[in-house]
Coordinates of C-alpha atoms in Angstrom, one line a residue:
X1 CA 16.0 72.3 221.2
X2 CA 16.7 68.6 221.5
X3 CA 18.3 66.3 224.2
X4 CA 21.8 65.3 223.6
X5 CA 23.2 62.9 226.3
X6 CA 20.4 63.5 228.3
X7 CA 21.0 67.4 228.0
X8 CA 18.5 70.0 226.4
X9 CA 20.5 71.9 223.8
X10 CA 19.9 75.7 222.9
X11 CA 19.9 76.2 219.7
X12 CA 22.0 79.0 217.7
X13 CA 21.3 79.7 214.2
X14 CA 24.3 80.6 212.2
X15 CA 24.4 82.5 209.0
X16 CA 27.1 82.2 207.0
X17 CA 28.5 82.9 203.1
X18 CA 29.2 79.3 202.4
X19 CA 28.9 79.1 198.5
X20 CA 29.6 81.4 195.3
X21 CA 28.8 84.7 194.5
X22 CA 29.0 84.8 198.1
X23 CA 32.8 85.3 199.3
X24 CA 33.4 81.4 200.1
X25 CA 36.4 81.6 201.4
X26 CA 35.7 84.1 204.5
X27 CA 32.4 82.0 205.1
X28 CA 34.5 78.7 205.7
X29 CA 36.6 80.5 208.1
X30 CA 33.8 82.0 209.6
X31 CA 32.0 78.7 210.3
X32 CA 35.7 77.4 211.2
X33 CA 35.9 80.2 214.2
X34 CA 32.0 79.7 215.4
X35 CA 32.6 75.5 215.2
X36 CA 35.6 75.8 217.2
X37 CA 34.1 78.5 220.0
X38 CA 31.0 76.0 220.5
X39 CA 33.4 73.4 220.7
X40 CA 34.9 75.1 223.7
X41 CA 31.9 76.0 225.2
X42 CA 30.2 72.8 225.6
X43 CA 33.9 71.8 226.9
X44 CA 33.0 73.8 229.7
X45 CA 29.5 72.2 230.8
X46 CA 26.5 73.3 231.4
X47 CA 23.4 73.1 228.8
X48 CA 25.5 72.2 225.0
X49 CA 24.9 74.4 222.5
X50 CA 23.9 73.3 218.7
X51 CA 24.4 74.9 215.8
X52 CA 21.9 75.3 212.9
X53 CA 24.2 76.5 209.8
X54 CA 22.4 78.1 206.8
X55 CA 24.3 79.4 203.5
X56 CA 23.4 83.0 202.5
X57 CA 25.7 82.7 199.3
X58 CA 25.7 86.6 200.2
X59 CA 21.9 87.0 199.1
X60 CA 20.1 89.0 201.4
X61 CA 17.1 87.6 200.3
X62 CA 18.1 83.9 200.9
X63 CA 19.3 85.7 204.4
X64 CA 16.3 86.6 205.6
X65 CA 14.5 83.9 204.2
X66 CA 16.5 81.6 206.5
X67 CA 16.3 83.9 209.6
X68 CA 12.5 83.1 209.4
X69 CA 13.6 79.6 208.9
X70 CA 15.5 79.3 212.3
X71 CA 13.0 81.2 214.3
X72 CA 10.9 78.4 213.3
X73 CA 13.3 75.6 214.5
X74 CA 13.6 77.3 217.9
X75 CA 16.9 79.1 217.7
X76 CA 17.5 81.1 220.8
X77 CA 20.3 83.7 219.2
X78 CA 21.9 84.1 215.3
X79 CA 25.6 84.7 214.9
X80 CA 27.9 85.1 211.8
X81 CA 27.8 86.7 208.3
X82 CA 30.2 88.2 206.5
X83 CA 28.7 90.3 204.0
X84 CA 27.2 93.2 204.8
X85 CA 23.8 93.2 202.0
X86 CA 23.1 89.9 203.9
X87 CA 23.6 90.6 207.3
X88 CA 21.5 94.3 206.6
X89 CA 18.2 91.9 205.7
X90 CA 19.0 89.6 207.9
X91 CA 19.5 92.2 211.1
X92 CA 15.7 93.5 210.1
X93 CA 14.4 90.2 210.1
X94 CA 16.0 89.3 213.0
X95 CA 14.9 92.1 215.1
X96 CA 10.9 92.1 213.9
X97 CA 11.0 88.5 215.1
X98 CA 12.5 89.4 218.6
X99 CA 15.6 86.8 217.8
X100 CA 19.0 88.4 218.7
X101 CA 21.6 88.4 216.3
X102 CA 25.5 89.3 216.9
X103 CA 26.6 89.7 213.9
X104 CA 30.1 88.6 213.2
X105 CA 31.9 90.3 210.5
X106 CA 29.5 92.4 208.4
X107 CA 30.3 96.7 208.8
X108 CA 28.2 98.4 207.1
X109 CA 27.7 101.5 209.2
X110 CA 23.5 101.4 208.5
X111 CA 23.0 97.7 209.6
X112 CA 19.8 98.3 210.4
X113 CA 17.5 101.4 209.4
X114 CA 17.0 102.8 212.9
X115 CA 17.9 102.1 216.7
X116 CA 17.5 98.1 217.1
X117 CA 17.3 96.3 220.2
X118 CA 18.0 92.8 219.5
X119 CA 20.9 93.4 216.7
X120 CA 24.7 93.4 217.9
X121 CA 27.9 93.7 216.3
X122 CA 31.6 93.1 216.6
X123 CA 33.2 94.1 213.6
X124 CA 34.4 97.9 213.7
X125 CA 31.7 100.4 211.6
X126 CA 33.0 100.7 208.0
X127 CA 33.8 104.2 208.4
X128 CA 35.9 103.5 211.2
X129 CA 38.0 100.9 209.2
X130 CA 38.1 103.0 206.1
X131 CA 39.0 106.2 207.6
X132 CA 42.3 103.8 208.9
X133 CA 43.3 102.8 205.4
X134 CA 43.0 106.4 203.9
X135 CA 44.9 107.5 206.8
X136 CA 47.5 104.6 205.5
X137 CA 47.4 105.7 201.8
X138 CA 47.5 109.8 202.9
X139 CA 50.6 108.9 205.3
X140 CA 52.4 107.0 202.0
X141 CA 52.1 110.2 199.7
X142 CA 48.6 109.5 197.9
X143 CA 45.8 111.7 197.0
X144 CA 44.4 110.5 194.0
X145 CA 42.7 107.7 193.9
X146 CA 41.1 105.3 191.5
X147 CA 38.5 102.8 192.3
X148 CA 37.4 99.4 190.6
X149 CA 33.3 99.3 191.8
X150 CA 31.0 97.5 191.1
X151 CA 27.1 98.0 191.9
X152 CA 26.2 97.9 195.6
X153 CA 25.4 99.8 198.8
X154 CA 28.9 98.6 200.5
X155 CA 31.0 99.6 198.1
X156 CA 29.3 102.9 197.3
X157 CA 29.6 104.0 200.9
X158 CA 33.1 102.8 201.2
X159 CA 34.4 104.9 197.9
X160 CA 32.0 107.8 199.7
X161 CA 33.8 107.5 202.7
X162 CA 37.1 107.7 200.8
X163 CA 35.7 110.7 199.2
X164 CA 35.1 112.9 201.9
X165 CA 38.5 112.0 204.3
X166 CA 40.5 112.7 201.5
X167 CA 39.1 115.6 200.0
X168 CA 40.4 117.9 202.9
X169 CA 44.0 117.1 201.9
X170 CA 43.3 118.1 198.7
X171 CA 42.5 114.4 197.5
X172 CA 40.0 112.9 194.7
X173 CA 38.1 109.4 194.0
X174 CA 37.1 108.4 190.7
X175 CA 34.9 106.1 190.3
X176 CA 35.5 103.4 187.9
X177 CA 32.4 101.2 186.3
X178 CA 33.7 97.8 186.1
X179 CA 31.0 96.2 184.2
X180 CA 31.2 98.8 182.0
X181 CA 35.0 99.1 181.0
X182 CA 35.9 95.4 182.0
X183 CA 39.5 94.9 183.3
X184 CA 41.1 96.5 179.5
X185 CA 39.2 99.7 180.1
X186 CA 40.2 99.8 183.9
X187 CA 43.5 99.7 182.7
X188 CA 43.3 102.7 180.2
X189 CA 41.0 104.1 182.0
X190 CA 43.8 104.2 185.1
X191 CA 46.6 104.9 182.5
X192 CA 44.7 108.1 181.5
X193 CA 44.1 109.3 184.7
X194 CA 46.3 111.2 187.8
X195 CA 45.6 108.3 190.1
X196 CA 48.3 107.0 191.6
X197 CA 46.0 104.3 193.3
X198 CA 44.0 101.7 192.1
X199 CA 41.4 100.4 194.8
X200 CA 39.4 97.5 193.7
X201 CA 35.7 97.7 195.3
X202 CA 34.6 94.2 193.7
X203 CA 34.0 90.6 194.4
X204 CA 36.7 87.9 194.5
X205 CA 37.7 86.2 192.6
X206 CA 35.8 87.8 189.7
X207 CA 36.5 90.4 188.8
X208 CA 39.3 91.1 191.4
X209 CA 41.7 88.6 190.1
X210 CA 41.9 89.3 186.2
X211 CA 42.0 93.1 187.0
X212 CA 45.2 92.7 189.4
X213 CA 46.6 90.3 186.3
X214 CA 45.6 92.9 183.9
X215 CA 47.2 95.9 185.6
X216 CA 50.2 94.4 187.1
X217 CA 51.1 93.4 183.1
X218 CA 50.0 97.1 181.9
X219 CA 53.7 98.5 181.5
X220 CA 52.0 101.9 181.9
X221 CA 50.7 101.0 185.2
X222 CA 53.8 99.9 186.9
X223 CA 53.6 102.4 189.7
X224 CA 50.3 102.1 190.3
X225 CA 49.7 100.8 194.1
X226 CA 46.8 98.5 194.2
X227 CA 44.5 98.2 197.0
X228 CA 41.8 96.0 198.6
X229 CA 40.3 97.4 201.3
X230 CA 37.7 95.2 201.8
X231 CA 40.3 92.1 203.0
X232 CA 40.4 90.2 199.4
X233 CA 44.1 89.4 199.9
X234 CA 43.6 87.9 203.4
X235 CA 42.0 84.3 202.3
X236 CA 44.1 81.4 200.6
X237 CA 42.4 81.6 197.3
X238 CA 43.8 85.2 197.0
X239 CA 47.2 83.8 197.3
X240 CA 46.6 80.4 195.0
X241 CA 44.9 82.3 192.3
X242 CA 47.2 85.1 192.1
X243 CA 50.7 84.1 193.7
X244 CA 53.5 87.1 193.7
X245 CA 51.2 89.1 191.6
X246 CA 48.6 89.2 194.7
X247 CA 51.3 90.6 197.0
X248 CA 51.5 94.3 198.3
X249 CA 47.8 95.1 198.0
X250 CA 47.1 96.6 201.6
X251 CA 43.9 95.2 202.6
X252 CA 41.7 95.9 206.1
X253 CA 41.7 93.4 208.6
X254 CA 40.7 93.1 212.2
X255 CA 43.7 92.0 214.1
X256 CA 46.1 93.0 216.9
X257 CA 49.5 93.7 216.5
X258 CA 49.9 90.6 219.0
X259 CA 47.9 88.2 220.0
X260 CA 46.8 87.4 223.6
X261 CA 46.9 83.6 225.3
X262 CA 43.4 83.0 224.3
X263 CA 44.1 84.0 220.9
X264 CA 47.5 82.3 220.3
X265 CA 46.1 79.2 221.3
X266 CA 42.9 79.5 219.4
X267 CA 45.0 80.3 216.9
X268 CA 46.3 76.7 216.7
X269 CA 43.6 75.2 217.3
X270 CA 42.2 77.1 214.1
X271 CA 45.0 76.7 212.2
X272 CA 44.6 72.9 212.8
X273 CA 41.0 72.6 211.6
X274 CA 41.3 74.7 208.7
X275 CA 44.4 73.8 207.3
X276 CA 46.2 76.7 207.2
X277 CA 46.3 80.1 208.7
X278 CA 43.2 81.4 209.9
X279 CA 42.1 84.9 209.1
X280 CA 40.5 88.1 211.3
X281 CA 36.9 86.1 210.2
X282 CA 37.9 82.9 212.0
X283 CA 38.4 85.0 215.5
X284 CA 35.7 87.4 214.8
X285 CA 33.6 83.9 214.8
X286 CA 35.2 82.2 217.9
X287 CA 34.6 85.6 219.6
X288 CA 30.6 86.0 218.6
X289 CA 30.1 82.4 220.2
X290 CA 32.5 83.2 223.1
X291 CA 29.7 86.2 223.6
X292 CA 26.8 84.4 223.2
X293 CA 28.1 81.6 225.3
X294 CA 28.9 84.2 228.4
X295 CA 25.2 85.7 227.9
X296 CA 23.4 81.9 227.8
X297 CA 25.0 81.0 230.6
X298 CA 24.0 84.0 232.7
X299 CA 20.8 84.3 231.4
X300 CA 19.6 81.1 230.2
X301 CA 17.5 80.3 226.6
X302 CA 15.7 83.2 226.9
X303 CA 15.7 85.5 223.5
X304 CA 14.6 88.6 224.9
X305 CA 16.8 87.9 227.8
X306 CA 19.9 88.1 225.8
X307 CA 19.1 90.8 223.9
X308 CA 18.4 92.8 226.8
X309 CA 21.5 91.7 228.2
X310 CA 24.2 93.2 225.3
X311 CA 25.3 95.9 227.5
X312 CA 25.9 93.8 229.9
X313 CA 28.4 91.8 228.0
X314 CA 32.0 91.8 229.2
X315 CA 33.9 88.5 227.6
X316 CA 37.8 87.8 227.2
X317 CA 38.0 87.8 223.3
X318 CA 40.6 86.4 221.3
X319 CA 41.7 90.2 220.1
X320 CA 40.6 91.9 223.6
X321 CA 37.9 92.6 226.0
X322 CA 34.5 92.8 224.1
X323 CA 32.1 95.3 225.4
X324 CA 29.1 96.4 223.8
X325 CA 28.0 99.9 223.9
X326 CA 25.5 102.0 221.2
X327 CA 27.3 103.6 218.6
X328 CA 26.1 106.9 216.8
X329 CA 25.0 106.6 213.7
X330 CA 25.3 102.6 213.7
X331 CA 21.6 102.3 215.7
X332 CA 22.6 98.6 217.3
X333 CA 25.0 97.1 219.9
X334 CA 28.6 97.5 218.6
X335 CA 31.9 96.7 220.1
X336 CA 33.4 100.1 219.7
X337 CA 37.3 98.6 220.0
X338 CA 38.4 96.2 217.9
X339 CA 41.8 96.0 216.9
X340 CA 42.4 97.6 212.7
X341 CA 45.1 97.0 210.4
X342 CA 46.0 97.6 207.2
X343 CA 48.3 94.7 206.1
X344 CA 49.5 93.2 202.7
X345 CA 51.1 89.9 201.8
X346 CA 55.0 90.0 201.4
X347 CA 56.4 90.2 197.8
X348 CA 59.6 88.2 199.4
X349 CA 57.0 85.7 200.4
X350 CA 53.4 86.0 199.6
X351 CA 52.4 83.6 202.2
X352 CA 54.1 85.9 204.9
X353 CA 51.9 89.0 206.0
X354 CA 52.9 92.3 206.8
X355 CA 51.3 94.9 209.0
X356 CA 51.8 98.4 207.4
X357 CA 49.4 100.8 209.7
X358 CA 47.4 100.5 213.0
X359 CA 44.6 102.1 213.2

């Protein structure tokens, strides 16, 4: 901590995907969220918080390498990340050095390996989120499935959890290897197949973007629905990269059907500092700060303090009350209600976004 104005500041570490392979575009507006939420905060008095921002470039061994890194510089709580590799190392560093971390965005179910006390969460559990989308694609007629994967525990255990919530309705998953086949053989590899659904489980923009070109100019693929559940199509880049061809691929995102007075104005002020419209990462970050802020305040810069504190938590988020409860199956804090949609960007107007099912 340091004096600012004649203040002691608490510090809060901040971990965040701010550079490539890591999903750039979803850190900025992570960071965008968190930055604007302190800004509030120290609006309000009291002891100013100060924020110690590291780039995980989605490498969970850079994570945890900088979790040891701010437990040295005397940060009293982490908050942020987006992807869930990451956040996973950086949740078992975190707790084995008694420093709370709420993380942000990340949803792997297994954030941690076993119950954790100082770990907290706000995004829902993956297999709440993708049981909502297959519920979307069962509800529009599909049962067969493709998907697009590449290597990794995330994307295993979202095609897994596809697997087995379709399979009582008589659906399938096949699982196609994308550095394998490359976006050609996805294409005859869809072509060939009864999927009527093509879901891509990769990074962005390589090599979602020239497999959405690739199949949207495959004449034989022209019925094909594509998908993203993971939330590619929510950032700008999506958009700027692909243009019409990047509309009507329902993603997953973390939103309300309407947002409450809190969240319409930090909508603005969002919208202001990044430049555009901000996505479900940019509230998911205003509301980890908004948390932490509630907990410093009531309990001062005391680490185990706050992390005894999580179910204790009741803060006005920008997407509704946040309350932290233990989940089964999840072992940390989690806030068991936030808001899911499954949305796509408008073919009319790819800019526009449309919400297709609530979950």
């Amino acid at each position: 901590m340091r004096e600012t104005q004649g203040r002691e500041t608490v510090r809060i570490g901040v971990l965040a995907p701010l550079t490539r392979p890591g999903w750039d575009d979803a850190g900025r507006h992570l960071l965008a969220g968190i930055e604007e939420g302190v800004r509030e905060a120290n609006g309000a008095g009291g002891r100013p918080l100060e924020l110690l921002v590291r780039d995980t470039a989605a490498d969970p061994d850079r994570a945890a390498a900088a979790v040891d890194e701010l437990d040295r510089l005397g940060a009293v709580a982490l908050a942020g990340e987006y992807h869930s590799v990451a956040a996973r190392a950086a949740a078992a560093r975190a707790d084995a050095l008694g420093l709370p971390f709420l993380c942000s965005s990340a949803v792997l179910d297994a954030l941690t390996d076993g119950p954790a006390r100082g770990v907290a969460r706000l995004a829902p559990p993956q297999s709440r989120g993708w049981r909502a989308y297959g519920d979307f694609l069962l509800g529009a007629g599909h049962r067969h499935l493709a998907v697009a994967a590449q290597p990794s525990v995330y994307w295993a255990a979202g095609a897994r959890l596809l697997r087995d919530h379709l399979a009582p309705h008589g659906g399938t998953v096949t699982v196609l290897d994308v550095p394998a086949l490359g976006p050609g053989g996805v294409c005859d590899a869809l072509a060939g197949s009864d999927a009527t659904v093509l879901l891509l489980l990769v990074g962005h923009p390589e090599p979602a973007v020239p497999i959405v070109r690739a199949v949207r100019r495959d004449p034989r693929l022209a019925g094909t629905l594509i998908g993203a559940p993971a939330g590619q199509p929510e950032f700008p880049s999506w958009a700027e990269l692909l243009g019409t061809d990047g509309a009507a691929v329902p993603f997953l995102r973390y939103l309300p059907d309407r947002l409450s007075p809190l969240g319409t104005r930090v909508e603005r002020a969002l919208r202001a500092r990044l430049g555009t419209a901000p996505s479900f990462v940019a509230f998911e970050g205003y509301d980890t700060i908004a948390v932490l802020a509630d907990l410093l305040r009531a309990h001062g810069a005391d680490r185990a303090a706050v992390a005894r504190a999580w179910p204790e938590t009741d803060t006005e988020g920008t997407r509704g009350r946040i309350r932290l409860a233990r989940t089964p199956g999840t072992g940390l804090w989690q806030w068991p209600e936030p808001p899911v949609q499954v949305a796509d960007r408008d073919p009319a107007d790819p800019a526009r976004f449309r919400v297709l099912h609530t979950g």
